[in-house]
């Protein structure tokens, strides 16, 4: 019934309006059916003019629906008829542009340029036809690759052909191999290039989060837009001379990168990392706190590959004798401040050595070498534990009876009562944050968005995760500010539902989605989500009672307000 | 300043009023000072008449203060002067009373009788002098022993002497050795006698909780008043013929009680057990749920002794091969319903076999054989896990690829969204409760109590605990309904502060206390508490969003209302 309504809606809107529709699997299925009937195709073509194929294929691309109806052959056969496509088609030698020139084209007025595999594309005309809507503007001035990793359906021959129509030049060779060897007196001179879509909270050190509206579009977050939280400049580490030192055990150990990769079995796991300050901006609305003003996206999910910390500690002589004296494993980064002090943190020894703790010395992220911003060549991945303990650019591991003495372990990343202020705070009184509490947030719709009354329902999406390996078992969603609740559908795994991990080892987030009917007389919706983990921990209802002076651990129910737009044409 | 005020208050109240005062260590210290000066003693005696020593010593007994000022010698020397004491002193043969007769004396009108080590005491006259106030009435008609275990200072020669003055008879020999061998057609005929102070939610099966106002007076809950949650009649188990069967492992194993005690090392640990339905009554106030209407005291703390489940499973051939196939350890009780179906539950295998899981096959509770109500002769203690998995009267252990198929594992003890009702509930959709979420409650003052304006402050006490071995690290208390918060002092351990347990192995609750100034213009206080564990999990603010049809997992902030009584005599 709703499906038919939507199909009906499609027949009456021009291509410029397509992207306004929420593209659900049901709509995609409808679109596939349209394409599989010659009569339907002609009817749709009449409604949408020459660009009908772009609009429809784009609609499919945005959903992940499989294009199984022979579109490609039809497209080839009819290509000659489409004068617009012919006009743009270019195959001969093209001008060379620098990344800077590309970056200057980030608006409909100046043109919207993107790069892809060394090519430069002017997609200005396509922007209004993109079924994902404004999201395409996030790629403006930069590479498409991370977005296409997000929306895997783009990687089809069909979409590549469509893109080729917009090619206007080649990216300079110098920009293709990114210049990471710049030297200067700026301690941040070896920081890498970053993706322009990132929302920057701080440039030096670099701290940025992905746009929240695309965060839950992909189970695995592409590395380029994975949230970045650096405390210090990114160190330039030479992989050939890199050494990892292990101290505090009977047999002290120094490993080259090659030795780390070859002497120990490689393990991979998918784990979500979250900054302790994720959603801090909501605490700032209650009362100003100290810290970066993170939105809801200081959290991302990746697949990590590396040696198990446990195996390395055993190789260095870890045994029961050690456990009787030591309680902590400290990590030192190679990133330094101007005084030479390195970043540092520690985790409990039992997490480090347990077979079920799954702590990695990771040298791969999403199947590739770690990017510079994520700790190249080696970082610690402590699944289930706050980002701050997942030390990047790892230089040293120290097994000790003491926690790390670093500022970030002792005087930061701790939670306090809302009544504690900077005059009364005693950092020794609170434990260092390790496992994080249950968390969830709404990624779609965005706060302040509008939905059409005629849609009759609203689809809400988001993420949910809990620390300590506790699996998210339920997400409740309300569209009336928390009075009544619906249970969302959970999605785990990159390629569809996966079985539950063993108890206590659920390291990755779950994405969720629910479609709720619009309350008949509401003019505004307050959409709320709250998650539950398998220890039945719940999120607190409101922010003020969990407010704390550092603005960490912000995990109250997430709320967005949405207006309902009366659709006059339907009345 | 406040101490002086209170001492001053004491000089003006007669003995009948002493028990109205909150007895804090400060007051006790003041009382000790009174006793240590001859002049002060005379002054106090003038104010209180012949019973001054009872009143003062009682005041001390209620606080745990050490009586270190030679009171006993003075008492002996002056005893001859106290005519009232002489009149009651009885040493010759006394009448014999049955428990039933004792039980009929539970009011000031009919007399208040108690038993202690086979003696019967009429303490009617002492009730008004008891510094612990009305709490003494909880012992009326029953044994004193569990209360004296709560307030260890009673076990002094001085207090015993005082008690001896009230002796009126001896308990019949038949009642002294409790009659547990009664046979009848009632399946509950072998249920044991219970302490009359318990607040009964259900008689058959027996379900009862201790009075909440005394729950946090003792770090270890005496077994007699430990909350009792039976699903079926208590089975009469003969320890001589008792057998524990272990199945599902390469070497199946049957152990006698003696073998369990002698073949495996004995471990002891202190662990809090909590019923999934604790605080259900607060959910019932939102909307009726199914289940026993527990208050805040379906939670207690005891020291358990027994063999480690891990050791028994290893003896039966548990090894890595088993772990590849099995995921659960099922427990079967010897308690049966009329069809012969036994109580059953299961826990994840990794909890059962982990050295850090600390699961016990317990045969001792608080240093004695398990009481009948708590699973004599053997129960499972699964620390950090909901009470329902701590199977009592353990008959069988089964290592399996499946969870227990029992009703209590499959169709009960699960959490659901507030929007789920009995028409829509799908018990398969939720995981069986294992670890419980963060919990806390206020035990003092009681809801509806009054505090005097002249006291200027209110002392709030309670308990806090979290499942999964997560340590409680902070309790916030508000006296203005949650607008502002103070941090409470935490107490762990029976005999003063103890060091933090290893991470993930904090099995016992913390008791807490805070003294807050009375807001100058308030006429009523809404006192609220909320706890935080070391994964920084917080309690949800309100009950309705966590309401669920079975009324389990009720862990919203606990709230009590207290009125402020204007003290005219001070004005």
Short mmCIF file of C-alpha atoms in Angstrom, two decimals, chain A residues 233-444:
data_model
loop_
_atom_site.label_atom_id
_atom_site.label_comp_id
_atom_site.label_asym_id
_atom_site.label_seq_id
_atom_site.Cartn_x
_atom_site.Cartn_y
_atom_site.Cartn_z
CA UNK A 233 51.44 16.01 15.85
CA UNK A 234 51.46 12.90 13.69
CA UNK A 235 55.00 11.49 13.86
CA UNK A 236 56.72 10.50 10.62
CA UNK A 237 57.79 6.92 11.29
CA UNK A 238 60.18 5.09 8.97
CA UNK A 239 58.89 1.52 8.76
CA UNK A 240 62.36 0.18 7.99
CA UNK A 241 63.91 1.44 11.20
CA UNK A 242 60.78 1.17 13.39
CA UNK A 243 61.27 -0.68 16.66
CA UNK A 244 58.73 -1.77 19.25
CA UNK A 245 60.20 -2.27 22.73
CA UNK A 246 58.59 -4.50 25.36
CA UNK A 247 59.73 -3.87 28.95
CA UNK A 248 58.93 -5.08 32.46
CA UNK A 249 59.01 -8.78 31.66
CA UNK A 250 61.73 -11.39 32.30
CA UNK A 251 62.82 -11.43 28.65
CA UNK A 252 62.85 -7.91 27.32
CA UNK A 253 62.06 -7.78 23.66
CA UNK A 254 62.59 -5.43 20.73
CA UNK A 255 60.71 -6.10 17.52
CA UNK A 256 61.03 -4.62 14.06
CA UNK A 257 57.85 -4.14 12.04
CA UNK A 258 58.83 -7.17 9.98
CA UNK A 259 59.33 -9.29 13.08
CA UNK A 260 55.98 -8.22 14.50
CA UNK A 261 54.34 -9.28 11.24
CA UNK A 262 56.16 -12.58 10.80
CA UNK A 263 56.91 -13.95 14.28
CA UNK A 264 53.29 -13.80 15.47
CA UNK A 265 50.09 -15.06 13.89
CA UNK A 266 47.98 -12.35 12.34
CA UNK A 267 44.52 -11.91 13.84
CA UNK A 268 41.77 -9.72 12.47
CA UNK A 269 38.73 -8.39 14.26
CA UNK A 270 36.11 -5.74 13.69
CA UNK A 271 35.94 -3.27 16.54
CA UNK A 272 34.30 0.07 17.15
CA UNK A 273 36.39 2.84 18.64
CA UNK A 274 34.75 5.73 20.42
CA UNK A 275 36.24 8.88 21.88
CA UNK A 276 35.38 9.49 25.55
CA UNK A 277 34.18 12.93 24.38
CA UNK A 278 31.72 11.68 21.75
CA UNK A 279 28.50 13.75 22.00
CA UNK A 280 30.22 16.32 24.24
CA UNK A 281 28.36 19.10 22.41
CA UNK A 282 25.17 17.98 24.17
CA UNK A 283 26.83 18.56 27.55
CA UNK A 284 27.98 21.99 26.40
CA UNK A 285 24.34 22.90 25.87
CA UNK A 286 23.68 22.23 29.56
CA UNK A 287 26.75 24.10 30.84
CA UNK A 288 30.13 24.75 29.27
CA UNK A 289 32.69 21.95 29.66
CA UNK A 290 36.35 21.77 28.69
CA UNK A 291 37.10 19.78 25.57
CA UNK A 292 36.57 19.46 21.83
CA UNK A 293 32.98 20.04 20.84
CA UNK A 294 32.32 16.60 19.33
CA UNK A 295 28.99 15.84 17.70
CA UNK A 296 27.62 12.29 17.60
CA UNK A 297 30.27 10.92 15.23
CA UNK A 298 33.42 10.59 17.35
CA UNK A 299 32.82 6.88 16.89
CA UNK A 300 33.61 4.61 13.94
CA UNK A 301 33.97 0.94 13.13
CA UNK A 302 36.85 -0.78 11.31
CA UNK A 303 38.43 -4.15 10.74
CA UNK A 304 41.85 -4.34 12.33
CA UNK A 305 44.66 -6.79 11.59
CA UNK A 306 47.76 -7.45 13.66
CA UNK A 307 49.52 -9.54 16.28
CA UNK A 308 47.84 -10.30 19.56
CA UNK A 309 49.32 -8.35 22.46
CA UNK A 310 48.98 -11.55 24.50
CA UNK A 311 51.26 -13.45 22.12
CA UNK A 312 53.91 -10.71 22.23
CA UNK A 313 53.81 -10.56 26.04
CA UNK A 314 54.16 -14.36 26.24
CA UNK A 315 57.16 -14.15 23.88
CA UNK A 316 58.70 -11.63 26.25
CA UNK A 317 58.34 -14.03 29.17
CA UNK A 318 54.96 -13.19 30.63
CA UNK A 319 53.80 -15.83 33.11
CA UNK A 320 51.97 -16.32 36.43
CA UNK A 321 54.95 -14.88 38.34
CA UNK A 322 54.50 -11.59 36.53
CA UNK A 323 50.76 -11.55 37.25
CA UNK A 324 51.47 -11.68 40.99
CA UNK A 325 53.26 -8.32 40.84
CA UNK A 326 52.03 -6.42 37.81
CA UNK A 327 48.53 -5.12 37.23
CA UNK A 328 48.84 -2.83 34.22
CA UNK A 329 50.22 -2.69 30.71
CA UNK A 330 51.39 0.79 29.73
CA UNK A 331 51.74 2.01 26.15
CA UNK A 332 53.90 4.86 24.92
CA UNK A 333 53.32 6.51 21.57
CA UNK A 334 55.99 7.98 19.30
CA UNK A 335 54.01 11.24 19.12
CA UNK A 336 55.66 13.92 21.25
CA UNK A 337 54.96 17.41 22.47
CA UNK A 338 57.56 20.20 22.21
CA UNK A 339 59.16 19.05 25.46
CA UNK A 340 59.62 15.52 24.16
CA UNK A 341 56.84 14.04 26.35
CA UNK A 342 55.11 11.22 24.53
CA UNK A 343 51.44 10.27 24.55
CA UNK A 344 50.79 7.43 26.99
CA UNK A 345 48.05 5.30 28.50
CA UNK A 346 47.58 1.93 30.18
CA UNK A 347 45.05 -0.88 30.45
CA UNK A 348 44.53 -3.55 33.13
CA UNK A 349 46.87 -6.51 32.76
CA UNK A 350 44.04 -9.04 32.71
CA UNK A 351 42.51 -7.37 29.64
CA UNK A 352 45.95 -7.43 27.96
CA UNK A 353 46.75 -11.09 28.56
CA UNK A 354 43.33 -12.73 28.40
CA UNK A 355 42.65 -14.82 25.32
CA UNK A 356 39.19 -13.30 25.34
CA UNK A 357 40.47 -9.74 25.64
CA UNK A 358 41.40 -9.71 21.94
CA UNK A 359 43.88 -6.82 22.29
CA UNK A 360 45.79 -6.33 19.03
CA UNK A 361 49.03 -4.65 18.05
CA UNK A 362 47.43 -3.63 14.77
CA UNK A 363 49.33 -2.85 11.60
CA UNK A 364 46.30 -3.02 9.29
CA UNK A 365 43.05 -1.07 9.14
CA UNK A 366 40.35 -2.18 6.74
CA UNK A 367 42.78 -4.46 4.89
CA UNK A 368 45.51 -1.88 4.29
CA UNK A 369 48.50 -0.50 6.17
CA UNK A 370 47.38 1.77 8.99
CA UNK A 371 46.94 5.33 7.70
CA UNK A 372 49.23 7.95 9.22
CA UNK A 373 46.36 9.45 11.27
CA UNK A 374 45.53 6.06 12.74
CA UNK A 375 48.99 5.17 14.03
CA UNK A 376 51.18 3.98 11.18
CA UNK A 377 52.94 1.63 11.42
CA UNK A 378 51.56 0.06 14.65
CA UNK A 379 48.82 0.97 17.12
CA UNK A 380 47.11 -0.80 19.97
CA UNK A 381 43.49 -1.79 19.46
CA UNK A 382 41.85 -2.48 22.84
CA UNK A 383 38.37 -3.54 21.81
CA UNK A 384 35.57 -2.48 24.11
CA UNK A 385 37.77 0.21 25.67
CA UNK A 386 37.74 4.01 25.31
CA UNK A 387 39.68 5.35 22.30
CA UNK A 388 42.29 7.05 24.49
CA UNK A 389 43.82 3.68 25.52
CA UNK A 390 44.18 2.53 21.88
CA UNK A 391 47.61 4.16 21.64
CA UNK A 392 48.75 5.04 18.11
CA UNK A 393 52.32 5.12 16.67
CA UNK A 394 53.20 2.61 19.40
CA UNK A 395 56.83 2.82 20.56
CA UNK A 396 56.93 0.99 23.86
CA UNK A 397 54.96 -1.51 25.96
CA UNK A 398 55.72 -1.63 29.70
CA UNK A 399 54.26 -4.26 32.04
CA UNK A 400 54.04 -2.60 35.44
CA UNK A 401 52.53 -2.53 38.90
CA UNK A 402 51.42 1.03 38.14
CA UNK A 403 49.07 2.68 35.69
CA UNK A 404 50.62 4.98 33.11
CA UNK A 405 51.73 8.20 34.75
CA UNK A 406 50.68 10.23 31.71
CA UNK A 407 48.41 13.22 31.94
CA UNK A 408 45.83 11.37 29.84
CA UNK A 409 45.66 8.45 32.30
CA UNK A 410 45.90 10.40 35.54
CA UNK A 411 44.28 13.80 35.01
CA UNK A 412 41.98 13.38 32.07
CA UNK A 413 39.52 10.81 30.73
CA UNK A 414 37.79 10.30 34.06
CA UNK A 415 34.17 10.79 35.04
CA UNK A 416 32.88 12.96 37.89
CA UNK A 417 29.61 13.88 39.56
CA UNK A 418 27.68 16.81 38.09
CA UNK A 419 28.33 18.64 41.38
CA UNK A 420 32.11 18.48 40.93
CA UNK A 421 33.72 21.62 39.47
CA UNK A 422 37.28 22.68 38.69
CA UNK A 423 37.73 24.03 42.22
CA UNK A 424 36.77 20.77 43.91
CA UNK A 425 37.84 18.10 41.44
CA UNK A 426 40.24 15.45 42.71
CA UNK A 427 41.40 13.42 39.76
CA UNK A 428 42.66 10.67 42.06
CA UNK A 429 39.10 10.07 43.28
CA UNK A 430 37.86 8.61 39.99
CA UNK A 431 39.08 5.60 38.03
CA UNK A 432 40.54 6.09 34.56
CA UNK A 433 37.90 5.35 31.97
CA UNK A 434 38.44 1.90 30.42
CA UNK A 435 35.24 0.17 29.27
CA UNK A 436 32.66 2.64 27.99
CA UNK A 437 28.94 2.53 28.86
CA UNK A 438 26.05 1.75 26.52
CA UNK A 439 25.66 4.31 23.74
CA UNK A 440 23.41 5.02 20.76
CA UNK A 441 22.53 7.93 18.51
CA UNK A 442 20.26 8.85 15.63
CA UNK A 443 22.07 9.55 12.35
CA UNK A 444 18.93 10.00 10.19
#
